[in-house]
GROMACS .gro file of C-alpha atoms in nm:
model
  453
    1MET     CA    1  10.955  11.669  12.010
    2PRO     CA    2  10.747  11.990  11.958
    3ARG     CA    3  10.398  11.932  11.832
    4ALA     CA    4  10.458  12.128  11.510
    5ALA     CA    5  10.763  11.921  11.425
    6GLU     CA    6  10.573  11.603  11.498
    7GLN     CA    7  10.296  11.709  11.264
    8ARG     CA    8  10.549  11.783  10.990
    9LYS     CA    9  10.702  11.441  11.038
   10LEU     CA   10  10.366  11.278  10.975
   11SER     CA   11  10.267  11.496  10.681
   12MET     CA   12  10.427  11.294  10.405
   13MET     CA   13  10.313  10.960  10.541
   14ARG     CA   14   9.957  11.086  10.583
   15ARG     CA   15   9.950  11.206  10.225
   16LEU     CA   16  10.086  10.878  10.092
   17LEU     CA   17   9.851  10.677  10.312
   18SER     CA   18   9.561  10.886  10.183
   19LEU     CA   19   9.668  10.807   9.829
   20ILE     CA   20   9.694  10.436   9.908
   21ALA     CA   21   9.355  10.447  10.081
   22VAL     CA   22   9.198  10.567   9.757
   23VAL     CA   23   9.366  10.285   9.566
   24MET     CA   24   9.257  10.033   9.827
   25ALA     CA   25   8.905  10.171   9.813
   26LEU     CA   26   8.907  10.094   9.445
   27VAL     CA   27   9.033   9.743   9.517
   28ALA     CA   28   8.768   9.679   9.781
   29ALA     CA   29   8.489   9.862   9.598
   30PRO     CA   30   8.171   9.679   9.504
   31VAL     CA   31   8.126   9.561   9.145
   32ALA     CA   32   8.156   9.844   8.894
   33ALA     CA   33   7.846   9.969   8.716
   34GLN     CA   34   7.913   9.755   8.408
   35SER     CA   35   7.901   9.442   8.626
   36CYS     CA   36   7.592   9.533   8.825
   37GLN     CA   37   7.305   9.302   8.742
   38ASP     CA   38   6.954   9.215   8.846
   39GLY     CA   39   6.884   9.555   8.998
   40VAL     CA   40   7.148   9.518   9.269
   41LEU     CA   41   7.249   9.856   9.411
   42CYS     CA   42   7.617   9.924   9.337
   43ILE     CA   43   7.849  10.208   9.428
   44GLU     CA   44   8.091  10.306   9.152
   45LEU     CA   45   8.409  10.504   9.221
   46ASP     CA   46   8.445  10.692   8.894
   47ASN     CA   47   8.790  10.840   8.823
   48PRO     CA   48   8.896  10.935   9.177
   49ASN     CA   49   9.167  11.200   9.194
   50ILE     CA   50   9.495  11.030   9.287
   51GLU     CA   51   9.782  11.278   9.317
   52PRO     CA   52  10.123  11.108   9.302
   53LEU     CA   53  10.375  11.193   9.572
   54PRO     CA   54  10.643  11.437   9.441
   55PHE     CA   55  11.001  11.322   9.500
   56ALA     CA   56  11.352  11.422   9.397
   57VAL     CA   57  11.641  11.193   9.311
   58PRO     CA   58  11.947  11.400   9.217
   59THR     CA   59  12.226  11.237   9.016
   60PHE     CA   60  12.415  11.010   9.251
   61VAL     CA   61  12.755  11.131   9.370
   62ALA     CA   62  13.044  10.971   9.178
   63GLU     CA   63  13.301  10.884   9.443
   64SER     CA   64  13.561  10.733   9.211
   65ALA     CA   65  13.701  10.785   8.864
   66GLY     CA   66  13.486  10.621   8.601
   67ALA     CA   67  13.168  10.626   8.813
   68ASP     CA   68  13.009  10.935   8.657
   69GLN     CA   69  12.794  10.751   8.401
   70TYR     CA   70  12.680  10.496   8.659
   71ALA     CA   71  12.586  10.785   8.890
   72ARG     CA   72  12.360  10.935   8.624
   73ASP     CA   73  12.214  10.604   8.509
   74LEU     CA   74  12.138  10.476   8.859
   75ALA     CA   75  11.941  10.788   8.953
   76SER     CA   76  11.754  10.773   8.621
   77VAL     CA   77  11.642  10.412   8.670
   78VAL     CA   78  11.539  10.474   9.033
   79ALA     CA   79  11.326  10.771   8.920
   80ALA     CA   80  11.172  10.569   8.634
   81ASP     CA   81  11.083  10.279   8.867
   82LEU     CA   82  10.908  10.498   9.122
   83GLN     CA   83  10.730  10.718   8.870
   84GLY     CA   84  10.628  10.413   8.668
   85SER     CA   85  10.438  10.277   8.970
   86GLY     CA   86  10.188  10.561   8.936
   87LEU     CA   87  10.220  10.652   9.304
   88PHE     CA   88  10.511  10.893   9.269
   89ARG     CA   89  10.598  11.196   9.054
   90ALA     CA   90  10.960  11.280   8.982
   91ILE     CA   91  11.049  11.650   9.004
   92SER     CA   92  11.260  11.766   8.709
   93GLU     CA   93  11.624  11.842   8.781
   94ASP     CA   94  11.567  12.181   8.616
   95ALA     CA   95  11.365  12.278   8.923
   96TYR     CA   96  11.637  12.188   9.175
   97ILE     CA   97  11.770  12.480   9.378
   98SER     CA   98  12.063  12.291   9.529
   99GLN     CA   99  12.257  11.980   9.429
  100ILE     CA  100  12.398  11.690   9.627
  101THR     CA  101  12.776  11.710   9.587
  102SER     CA  102  12.874  11.493   9.883
  103PHE     CA  103  12.690  11.190  10.015
  104ASP     CA  104  12.771  11.284  10.377
  105SER     CA  105  12.699  11.658  10.359
  106PRO     CA  106  12.392  11.783  10.552
  107VAL     CA  107  12.077  11.808  10.339
  108GLN     CA  108  11.955  12.163  10.274
  109PHE     CA  109  11.590  12.080  10.343
  110ALA     CA  110  11.468  12.436  10.276
  111ASP     CA  111  11.578  12.409   9.913
  112TRP     CA  112  11.384  12.088   9.863
  113LYS     CA  113  11.076  12.216  10.046
  114ALA     CA  114  11.073  12.514   9.812
  115ILE     CA  115  11.011  12.287   9.514
  116ASN     CA  116  10.762  12.074   9.711
  117ALA     CA  117  10.975  11.760   9.711
  118GLN     CA  118  10.820  11.548   9.984
  119ALA     CA  119  11.075  11.268   9.953
  120LEU     CA  120  11.443  11.304   9.871
  121ILE     CA  121  11.668  11.016   9.763
  122THR     CA  122  12.043  11.071   9.775
  123GLY     CA  123  12.302  10.823   9.659
  124ALA     CA  124  12.665  10.763   9.581
  125VAL     CA  125  12.849  10.517   9.359
  126SER     CA  126  13.209  10.404   9.328
  127THR     CA  127  13.384  10.147   9.112
  128THR     CA  128  13.688   9.929   9.168
  129GLY     CA  129  13.952   9.788   8.938
  130ASP     CA  130  13.796   9.439   8.941
  131ASP     CA  131  13.471   9.550   8.774
  132GLN     CA  132  13.288   9.585   9.103
  133ILE     CA  133  13.047   9.866   9.186
  134VAL     CA  134  12.939   9.998   9.526
  135VAL     CA  135  12.605  10.179   9.551
  136LYS     CA  136  12.467  10.344   9.865
  137PHE     CA  137  12.162  10.557   9.926
  138ARG     CA  138  11.953  10.740  10.186
  139LEU     CA  139  11.583  10.837  10.190
  140PHE     CA  140  11.463  11.159  10.356
  141ASP     CA  141  11.123  11.294  10.455
  142VAL     CA  142  11.180  11.653  10.344
  143PHE     CA  143  10.912  11.831  10.546
  144ALA     CA  144  10.992  11.640  10.864
  145GLU     CA  145  11.364  11.691  10.795
  146ASN     CA  146  11.432  11.332  10.895
  147GLN     CA  147  11.594  11.029  10.736
  148MET     CA  148  11.349  10.744  10.677
  149GLY     CA  149  11.516  10.423  10.787
  150GLU     CA  150  11.883  10.347  10.766
  151GLY     CA  151  12.092  10.395  10.456
  152LEU     CA  152  12.170  10.083  10.253
  153GLN     CA  153  12.470   9.973  10.048
  154PHE     CA  154  12.485   9.724   9.760
  155VAL     CA  155  12.798   9.570   9.612
  156GLY     CA  156  12.821   9.372   9.290
  157SER     CA  157  12.941   9.349   8.932
  158THR     CA  158  12.926   9.658   8.715
  159ASN     CA  159  12.709   9.454   8.477
  160GLY     CA  160  12.447   9.440   8.752
  161TRP     CA  161  12.410   9.814   8.805
  162ARG     CA  162  12.047   9.812   8.686
  163ARG     CA  163  11.960   9.551   8.950
  164MET     CA  164  12.110   9.774   9.217
  165ALA     CA  165  11.899  10.065   9.093
  166HIS     CA  166  11.588   9.844   9.115
  167LYS     CA  167  11.687   9.743   9.469
  168VAL     CA  168  11.719  10.107   9.571
  169ALA     CA  169  11.378  10.186   9.420
  170ASP     CA  170  11.225   9.880   9.592
  171ALA     CA  171  11.354   9.996   9.930
  172VAL     CA  172  11.216  10.347   9.878
  173TYR     CA  173  10.881  10.215   9.751
  174SER     CA  174  10.838   9.978  10.045
  175ARG     CA  175  10.943  10.229  10.313
  176ILE     CA  176  10.695  10.489  10.193
  177THR     CA  177  10.400  10.273  10.090
  178GLY     CA  178  10.434   9.981  10.330
  179GLU     CA  179  10.380   9.749  10.031
  180GLY     CA  180  10.610   9.470   9.920
  181PRO     CA  181  10.866   9.546   9.647
  182TYR     CA  182  10.850   9.436   9.282
  183PHE     CA  183  11.103   9.628   9.072
  184ASP     CA  184  11.386   9.375   9.115
  185SER     CA  185  11.212   9.102   8.918
  186ARG     CA  186  11.205   8.953   8.569
  187VAL     CA  187  10.942   8.846   8.317
  188VAL     CA  188  10.957   8.547   8.084
  189PHE     CA  189  10.750   8.586   7.766
  190VAL     CA  190  10.705   8.480   7.405
  191SER     CA  191  10.894   8.706   7.164
  192GLU     CA  192  10.717   8.736   6.829
  193SER     CA  193  10.839   8.833   6.482
  194GLY     CA  194  10.719   8.805   6.124
  195PRO     CA  195  10.373   8.847   5.967
  196LYS     CA  196  10.062   8.763   6.164
  197ASN     CA  197   9.981   8.456   5.953
  198ALA     CA  198  10.336   8.315   5.988
  199ARG     CA  199  10.448   8.438   6.326
  200LEU     CA  200  10.782   8.315   6.462
  201LYS     CA  201  10.790   8.265   6.838
  202ARG     CA  202  11.068   8.205   7.089
  203LEU     CA  203  11.108   8.239   7.462
  204GLY     CA  204  11.259   8.559   7.597
  205VAL     CA  205  11.331   8.693   7.944
  206MET     CA  206  11.370   9.056   8.051
  207ASP     CA  207  11.369   9.287   8.349
  208TYR     CA  208  11.021   9.383   8.467
  209ASP     CA  209  11.053   9.715   8.276
  210GLY     CA  210  11.155   9.557   7.943
  211ALA     CA  211  11.532   9.609   7.977
  212ASN     CA  212  11.804   9.341   7.950
  213GLN     CA  213  11.615   9.121   7.706
  214GLN     CA  214  11.764   8.776   7.639
  215PHE     CA  215  11.642   8.475   7.442
  216LEU     CA  216  11.607   8.126   7.588
  217THR     CA  217  11.504   7.933   7.274
  218ASP     CA  218  11.530   7.975   6.898
  219ALA     CA  219  11.236   8.032   6.664
  220GLN     CA  220  11.233   7.684   6.507
  221ALA     CA  221  10.912   7.579   6.685
  222ILE     CA  222  10.605   7.751   6.826
  223VAL     CA  223  10.627   7.802   7.203
  224LEU     CA  224  10.345   7.898   7.436
  225ALA     CA  225  10.265   7.985   7.797
  226PRO     CA  226  10.603   8.002   7.973
  227ARG     CA  227  10.578   8.006   8.353
  228PHE     CA  228  10.845   8.074   8.614
  229SER     CA  229  10.911   7.834   8.900
  230PRO     CA  230  10.850   7.968   9.253
  231ASN     CA  231  11.219   8.059   9.300
  232GLY     CA  232  11.274   8.174   8.942
  233ASP     CA  233  11.541   7.916   8.849
  234ARG     CA  234  11.328   7.725   8.594
  235VAL     CA  235  11.071   7.795   8.326
  236ILE     CA  236  10.804   7.551   8.219
  237TYR     CA  237  10.638   7.596   7.879
  238THR     CA  238  10.461   7.428   7.588
  239SER     CA  239  10.639   7.362   7.256
  240TYR     CA  240  10.518   7.225   6.921
  241GLU     CA  241  10.861   7.114   6.801
  242SER     CA  242  10.747   6.751   6.777
  243GLY     CA  243  10.430   6.847   6.590
  244PHE     CA  244  10.218   6.800   6.901
  245PRO     CA  245  10.209   7.025   7.209
  246LYS     CA  246  10.443   6.894   7.478
  247ILE     CA  247  10.564   7.046   7.804
  248TYR     CA  248  10.930   7.128   7.861
  249VAL     CA  249  11.119   7.238   8.172
  250LEU     CA  250  11.409   7.478   8.109
  251ASP     CA  251  11.688   7.575   8.349
  252VAL     CA  252  11.725   7.953   8.320
  253ALA     CA  253  12.097   7.963   8.409
  254SER     CA  254  12.217   7.682   8.181
  255VAL     CA  255  11.931   7.695   7.927
  256GLY     CA  256  11.930   7.315   7.947
  257ARG     CA  257  11.587   7.158   7.909
  258ARG     CA  258  11.394   6.832   7.915
  259VAL     CA  259  11.052   6.716   7.808
  260LEU     CA  260  10.819   6.669   8.102
  261GLN     CA  261  10.649   6.354   7.975
  262ASP     CA  262  10.638   6.203   7.628
  263GLN     CA  263  10.334   5.983   7.579
  264PRO     CA  264  10.236   5.900   7.220
  265GLY     CA  265   9.881   5.999   7.124
  266THR     CA  266   9.850   6.270   7.391
  267MET     CA  267   9.883   6.648   7.397
  268SER     CA  268   9.998   6.830   7.713
  269PHE     CA  269   9.980   7.204   7.763
  270ALA     CA  270   9.901   7.495   8.002
  271PRO     CA  271  10.157   7.393   8.269
  272ARG     CA  272  10.222   7.576   8.593
  273PHE     CA  273  10.442   7.501   8.894
  274ALA     CA  274  10.301   7.427   9.238
  275PRO     CA  275  10.416   7.667   9.514
  276ASN     CA  276  10.655   7.399   9.644
  277GLY     CA  277  10.832   7.387   9.306
  278GLN     CA  278  10.828   7.004   9.316
  279GLU     CA  279  10.501   6.947   9.134
  280VAL     CA  280  10.346   7.069   8.811
  281VAL     CA  281   9.980   7.098   8.721
  282PHE     CA  282   9.879   7.091   8.353
  283SER     CA  283   9.618   6.986   8.098
  284LEU     CA  284   9.637   6.658   7.909
  285THR     CA  285   9.428   6.567   7.606
  286THR     CA  286   9.368   6.200   7.536
  287GLY     CA  287   9.138   6.133   7.243
  288SER     CA  288   8.866   6.399   7.265
  289ASN     CA  289   8.887   6.459   7.639
  290THR     CA  290   9.096   6.723   7.817
  291ASP     CA  291   9.148   6.702   8.193
  292ILE     CA  292   9.381   6.851   8.454
  293TYR     CA  293   9.666   6.643   8.594
  294LYS     CA  294   9.937   6.684   8.856
  295LEU     CA  295  10.290   6.551   8.812
  296ASN     CA  296  10.559   6.502   9.076
  297LEU     CA  297  10.885   6.614   8.912
  298SER     CA  298  11.102   6.384   9.126
  299SER     CA  299  10.908   6.058   9.111
  300GLY     CA  300  10.726   6.109   8.782
  301GLU     CA  301  10.401   6.007   8.953
  302ARG     CA  302  10.098   6.149   8.772
  303THR     CA  303   9.758   6.213   8.931
  304GLN     CA  304   9.440   6.296   8.743
  305LEU     CA  305   9.254   6.580   8.919
  306THR     CA  306   8.941   6.625   8.702
  307THR     CA  307   8.724   6.368   8.528
  308SER     CA  308   8.463   6.580   8.353
  309PRO     CA  309   8.392   6.523   7.982
  310ALA     CA  310   8.435   6.900   7.939
  311ILE     CA  311   8.751   7.082   7.833
  312GLU     CA  312   8.935   7.180   8.152
  313THR     CA  313   9.254   7.378   8.140
  314ALA     CA  314   9.460   7.680   8.260
  315PRO     CA  315   9.507   7.560   8.622
  316SER     CA  316   9.670   7.789   8.879
  317TYR     CA  317   9.752   7.714   9.244
  318SER     CA  318   9.661   7.929   9.542
  319PRO     CA  319   9.977   8.062   9.715
  320ASP     CA  320   9.940   7.811  10.001
  321GLY     CA  321   9.909   7.522   9.754
  322THR     CA  322   9.575   7.398   9.891
  323GLN     CA  323   9.348   7.497   9.600
  324ILE     CA  324   9.352   7.524   9.222
  325VAL     CA  325   9.152   7.762   9.004
  326PHE     CA  326   9.092   7.659   8.643
  327GLU     CA  327   8.868   7.718   8.344
  328SER     CA  328   8.609   7.470   8.219
  329ASP     CA  329   8.311   7.459   7.984
  330ARG     CA  330   8.133   7.194   8.192
  331SER     CA  331   7.840   7.437   8.241
  332GLY     CA  332   7.810   7.495   7.868
  333THR     CA  333   8.023   7.807   7.853
  334GLN     CA  334   8.381   7.885   7.954
  335GLN     CA  335   8.378   7.965   8.328
  336LEU     CA  336   8.608   7.961   8.631
  337TYR     CA  337   8.609   7.692   8.902
  338VAL     CA  338   8.802   7.627   9.223
  339MET     CA  339   8.881   7.280   9.355
  340PRO     CA  340   9.107   7.129   9.622
  341ALA     CA  341   9.466   7.079   9.507
  342SER     CA  342   9.414   6.703   9.543
  343GLY     CA  343   9.118   6.712   9.303
  344GLY     CA  344   8.756   6.644   9.385
  345GLU     CA  345   8.444   6.858   9.376
  346ALA     CA  346   8.487   7.195   9.208
  347THR     CA  347   8.295   7.515   9.284
  348ARG     CA  348   8.205   7.759   9.009
  349ILE     CA  349   8.307   8.117   9.096
  350SER     CA  350   8.231   8.318   8.777
  351PHE     CA  351   7.872   8.418   8.707
  352GLY     CA  352   7.887   8.739   8.505
  353GLN     CA  353   7.791   8.771   8.142
  354GLY     CA  354   8.044   8.642   7.891
  355ARG     CA  355   8.320   8.382   7.900
  356TYR     CA  356   8.607   8.360   8.150
  357GLY     CA  357   8.953   8.208   8.109
  358THR     CA  358   9.325   8.207   8.200
  359PRO     CA  359   9.273   8.251   8.577
  360VAL     CA  360   9.577   8.310   8.797
  361TRP     CA  361   9.585   8.342   9.175
  362SER     CA  362   9.740   8.654   9.328
  363PRO     CA  363  10.059   8.593   9.530
  364ARG     CA  364   9.880   8.769   9.818
  365GLY     CA  365   9.605   8.507   9.800
  366ASP     CA  366   9.322   8.762   9.800
  367LEU     CA  367   9.231   8.791   9.433
  368ILE     CA  368   9.212   8.592   9.110
  369ALA     CA  369   9.295   8.765   8.780
  370PHE     CA  370   9.132   8.644   8.460
  371THR     CA  371   9.054   8.711   8.094
  372LYS     CA  372   8.693   8.786   8.007
  373GLN     CA  373   8.526   8.795   7.666
  374ASN     CA  374   8.189   8.969   7.640
  375ARG     CA  375   8.006   9.146   7.357
  376GLY     CA  376   8.301   9.135   7.123
  377ARG     CA  377   8.549   9.286   7.370
  378PHE     CA  378   8.820   9.129   7.582
  379HIS     CA  379   8.900   9.238   7.937
  380ILE     CA  380   9.151   9.172   8.211
  381GLY     CA  381   8.969   9.156   8.542
  382VAL     CA  382   9.001   9.052   8.903
  383MET     CA  383   8.762   8.897   9.153
  384ARG     CA  384   8.783   8.771   9.507
  385THR     CA  385   8.855   8.401   9.545
  386ASP     CA  386   8.487   8.324   9.605
  387GLY     CA  387   8.390   8.506   9.282
  388SER     CA  388   8.257   8.821   9.448
  389GLY     CA  389   8.371   9.174   9.375
  390GLU     CA  390   8.440   9.129   9.005
  391ARG     CA  391   8.612   9.431   8.849
  392LEU     CA  392   8.724   9.476   8.489
  393LEU     CA  393   9.051   9.666   8.459
  394THR     CA  394   9.093   9.686   8.080
  395ALA     CA  395   8.897   9.661   7.756
  396SER     CA  396   9.021   9.621   7.399
  397PHE     CA  397   9.005   9.415   7.083
  398LEU     CA  398   9.205   9.140   7.256
  399ASP     CA  399   9.347   9.145   7.611
  400GLU     CA  400   9.447   8.812   7.763
  401GLY     CA  401   9.683   8.612   7.982
  402PRO     CA  402   9.731   8.809   8.308
  403THR     CA  403  10.029   8.756   8.538
  404TRP     CA  404  10.088   8.910   8.883
  405SER     CA  405  10.380   9.117   9.009
  406PRO     CA  406  10.556   8.967   9.315
  407ASN     CA  407  10.370   9.203   9.551
  408GLY     CA  408  10.028   9.139   9.398
  409ARG     CA  409   9.965   9.505   9.307
  410VAL     CA  410  10.035   9.509   8.932
  411ILE     CA  411   9.917   9.285   8.648
  412MET     CA  412  10.096   9.232   8.316
  413PHE     CA  413   9.910   9.092   8.015
  414THR     CA  414   9.906   9.063   7.635
  415ARG     CA  415   9.721   9.314   7.417
  416GLU     CA  416   9.678   9.234   7.048
  417THR     CA  417   9.565   9.483   6.785
  418ALA     CA  418   9.315   9.399   6.511
  419GLY     CA  419   9.373   9.343   6.141
  420SER     CA  420   9.615   9.148   5.924
  421GLY     CA  421   9.897   9.373   6.042
  422GLY     CA  422   9.804   9.347   6.410
  423SER     CA  423  10.071   9.276   6.668
  424SER     CA  424  10.098   9.177   7.033
  425THR     CA  425  10.236   9.401   7.306
  426LEU     CA  426  10.286   9.343   7.678
  427TYR     CA  427  10.100   9.594   7.896
  428SER     CA  428  10.077   9.644   8.270
  429VAL     CA  429   9.801   9.790   8.486
  430ASP     CA  430   9.760   9.825   8.862
  431ILE     CA  431   9.472   9.655   9.039
  432SER     CA  432   9.279   9.981   9.065
  433GLY     CA  433   9.257   9.979   8.684
  434ARG     CA  434   9.490  10.280   8.663
  435ASN     CA  435   9.839  10.332   8.526
  436LEU     CA  436   9.792  10.130   8.207
  437LYS     CA  437  10.116  10.133   8.005
  438ALA     CA  438  10.300   9.941   7.735
  439VAL     CA  439  10.604   9.741   7.849
  440GLN     CA  440  10.734   9.539   7.552
  441ALA     CA  441  10.634   9.533   7.183
  442ASN     CA  442  10.608   9.217   6.971
  443ALA     CA  443  10.559   8.997   7.276
  444SER     CA  444  10.292   8.782   7.441
  445ASP     CA  445  10.228   8.530   7.721
  446PRO     CA  446  10.411   8.704   8.009
  447SER     CA  447  10.492   8.537   8.339
  448TRP     CA  448  10.631   8.746   8.624
  449SER     CA  449  10.913   8.602   8.834
  450PRO     CA  450  10.937   8.625   9.213
  451LEU     CA  451  11.177   8.885   9.350
  452LEU     CA  452  11.532   8.807   9.248
  453LYS     CA  453  11.776   8.686   9.513
   0.00000   0.00000   0.00000
């Protein structure tokens, strides 16, 4: 291959890798200026210039009667997914010089270069009489004039067309960035309605972008802290329907449920599945003491993991299941600790000013997200698993309850506004602290599912 052509082939990847390098520099950067203490020298990366990669995704080609609307909608969702990541910028169709009228026709690369489209996504869709839809796509590096990877084809029910769009966007995202996908995933949350002093709450589930919302429970009892199982088939949560907080396990497909344990005189809450899906870790209050316990879902065997007289709650497993991070006030203030999954001696990992809570381990295993309260403000932050490298990603009247995307690059959380008319909204932010955006209004307590299967 001529040297000039080879350089063109690498141009788009170099640009994207440069963009990702800036993001990764933010992730690996020392503590930001607001966290620097005791005269320690810190380097702060202040508002680096990240230029999203321009791409084009023309309306997919409708290859059968009745596929026209799907062709438009599929391309629209793919564009929204990629642009919503903050790493890509969709070029308006008004700027297109040529159109894609046949999936197999040669691409006129000069027309796409002229509008500076560095990536081009082409697709086609057809429907059948039995409510099935076939979606196929290709990804091109415009300046190298090459196809990136092989084309893919998805087949399924017409009701699942949005999932197919997310799958296309995931494939494009992963091929260009080298990161794992996350668009084809769901979020379970608490849907809220009514005035702030009499809020009605029920469990809801939606696509990661807020679409396809469904309800899993009614609003007859307060529900809190839903959490997906490792394979996304179950949700564990806390309900006050008996008058006391108790933990329930709900099957997402059948919406059937059962109480985890029913022991008179106790309160159980803050549950979370172990990575193996066969155990649950949670907090149990007996009398005035709150400790962390582990329960085997098959045998019912319960193991007490902490024995401190302090309040210890919000446990979260490491991805390999060997450690648990949790919050405790055993030091006098609310802080974060890590202990072996079998219990035993715990190590404090949070040492900044303020109080720390709701820790959750990244699916990549490299970071722990948390809620921090300091000087009247709430923050969502991340730190390494040993407590170093603390970075605050948000700040507001009330931000809390982070949850990780399946690829460990985006965090969703609850933001509540002040005042008697205040409401809760789900927001997301990437781990560089950029791309903050609202996802779902009148909602709280999100939990991100793994990638759908």
